[in-house]
Coordinates of C-alpha atoms in Angstrom, one line a residue:
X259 CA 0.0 0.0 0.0
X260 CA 0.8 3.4 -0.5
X261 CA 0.0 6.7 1.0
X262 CA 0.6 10.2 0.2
X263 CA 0.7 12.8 3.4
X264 CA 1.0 16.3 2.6
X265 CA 2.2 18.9 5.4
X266 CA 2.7 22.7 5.3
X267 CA -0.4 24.2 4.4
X268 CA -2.3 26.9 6.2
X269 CA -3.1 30.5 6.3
X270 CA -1.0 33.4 4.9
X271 CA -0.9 36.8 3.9
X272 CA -0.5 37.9 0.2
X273 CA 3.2 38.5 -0.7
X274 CA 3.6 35.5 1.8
X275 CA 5.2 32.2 1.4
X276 CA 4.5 28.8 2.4
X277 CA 6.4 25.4 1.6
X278 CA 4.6 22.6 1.2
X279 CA 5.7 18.9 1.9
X280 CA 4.7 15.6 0.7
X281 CA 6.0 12.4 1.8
X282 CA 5.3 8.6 0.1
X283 CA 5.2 5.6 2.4
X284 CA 4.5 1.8 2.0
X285 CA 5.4 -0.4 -0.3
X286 CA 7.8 1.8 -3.1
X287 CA 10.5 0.1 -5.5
X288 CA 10.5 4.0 -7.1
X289 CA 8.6 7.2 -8.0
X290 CA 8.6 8.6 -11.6
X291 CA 6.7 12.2 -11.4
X292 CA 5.5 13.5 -8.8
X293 CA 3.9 17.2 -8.6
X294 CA 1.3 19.2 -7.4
X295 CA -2.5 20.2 -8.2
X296 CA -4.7 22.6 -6.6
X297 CA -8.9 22.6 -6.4
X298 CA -10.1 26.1 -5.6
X299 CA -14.0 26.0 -4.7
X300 CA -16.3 25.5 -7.4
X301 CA -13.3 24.9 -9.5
X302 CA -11.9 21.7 -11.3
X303 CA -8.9 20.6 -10.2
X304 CA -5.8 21.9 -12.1
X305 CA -1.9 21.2 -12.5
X306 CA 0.3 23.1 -10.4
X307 CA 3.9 21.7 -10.8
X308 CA 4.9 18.3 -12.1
X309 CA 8.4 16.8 -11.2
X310 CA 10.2 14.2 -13.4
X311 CA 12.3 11.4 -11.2
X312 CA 15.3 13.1 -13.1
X313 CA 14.5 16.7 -11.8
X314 CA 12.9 18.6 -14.6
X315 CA 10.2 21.0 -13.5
X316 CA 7.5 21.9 -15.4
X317 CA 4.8 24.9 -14.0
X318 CA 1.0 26.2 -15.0
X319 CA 1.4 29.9 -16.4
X320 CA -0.2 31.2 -13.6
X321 CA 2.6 29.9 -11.0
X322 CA 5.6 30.8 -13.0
X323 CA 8.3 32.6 -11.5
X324 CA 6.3 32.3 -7.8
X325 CA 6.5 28.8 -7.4
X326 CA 9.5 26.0 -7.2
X327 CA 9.2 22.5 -7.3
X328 CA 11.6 20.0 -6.1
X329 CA 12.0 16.3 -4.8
X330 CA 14.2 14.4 -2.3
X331 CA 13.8 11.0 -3.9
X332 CA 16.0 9.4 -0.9
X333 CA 12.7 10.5 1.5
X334 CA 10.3 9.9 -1.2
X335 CA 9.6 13.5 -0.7
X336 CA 8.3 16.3 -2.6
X337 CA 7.9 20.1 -2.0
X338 CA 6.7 23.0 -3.3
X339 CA 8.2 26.4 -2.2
X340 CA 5.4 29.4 -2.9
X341 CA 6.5 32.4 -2.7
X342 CA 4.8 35.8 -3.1
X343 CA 1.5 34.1 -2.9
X344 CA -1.8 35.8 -3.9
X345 CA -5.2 35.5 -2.8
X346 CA -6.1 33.4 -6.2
X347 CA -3.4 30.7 -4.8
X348 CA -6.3 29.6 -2.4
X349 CA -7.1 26.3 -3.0
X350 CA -6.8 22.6 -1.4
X351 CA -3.4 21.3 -2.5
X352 CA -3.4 17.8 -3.6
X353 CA -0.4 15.9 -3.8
X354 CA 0.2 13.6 -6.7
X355 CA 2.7 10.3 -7.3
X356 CA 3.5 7.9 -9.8
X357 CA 5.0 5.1 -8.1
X358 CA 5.9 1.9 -9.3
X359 CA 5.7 -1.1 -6.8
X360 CA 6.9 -4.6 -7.2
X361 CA 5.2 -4.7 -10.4
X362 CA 6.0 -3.4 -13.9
X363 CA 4.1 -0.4 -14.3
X364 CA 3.6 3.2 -12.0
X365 CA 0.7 3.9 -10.7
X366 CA -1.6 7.6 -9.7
X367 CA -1.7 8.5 -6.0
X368 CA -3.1 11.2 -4.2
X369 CA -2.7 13.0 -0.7
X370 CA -5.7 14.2 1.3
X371 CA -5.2 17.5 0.3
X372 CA -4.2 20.5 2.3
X373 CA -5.9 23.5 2.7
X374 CA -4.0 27.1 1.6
X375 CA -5.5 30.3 2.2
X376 CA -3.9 33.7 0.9
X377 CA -5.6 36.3 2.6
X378 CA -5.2 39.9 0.9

């Protein structure tokens, strides 16, 4: 089994930062991407950040130049560093994983989610 726990979220100013953490557990031979998605009310839930196992970053326009992704792959952890945050950041951040087990193909995971709130 495998679970995704996310940490970091909470309430912040605009101009603010916050770091997000997500760490993998259970049964994990390796993780291809990993990344980030966000779910704003009454809103579909959209890409964030993506992180290849290799380190490449890709970003949604809106996050560009505010947001970093980046990954530990010895904690099976990943983490997004947001900084000048706006009020339009707020959302539930979900936590996303590919993760290849014992068998010969990754699969999707999610996190819970963790709440973000950008006051202005």
């Amino acid at each position: 089994q495998v679970q995704l726990v996310e940490s970091g979220g909470g309430l912040v100013q605009a101009g603010g930062s916050l770091r997000l953490s997500c760490a993998a557990s259970g049964i994990i031979f390796s993780i291809n991407a990993m990344g980030w998605y966000r779910q704003a009310p009454g809103k579909q839930r959209d890409l964030v950040a993506v992180i290849t196992s290799g380190g490449s970053g890709n970003y949604a326009d809106s996050v560009k130049g505010r947001f970093t992704i980046s990954r530990d792959n010895a904690k099976n952890t990943v983490y997004l560093q947001m900084n000048s945050l706006k009020p339009e950041d707020t959302a539930v951040y979900y936590c996303y994983a590919n993760i290849k087990g014992w068998g010969r193909q990754g699969y999707d995971y999610w996190g819970r989610g963790t709440q973000v709130t950008v006051s202005s």
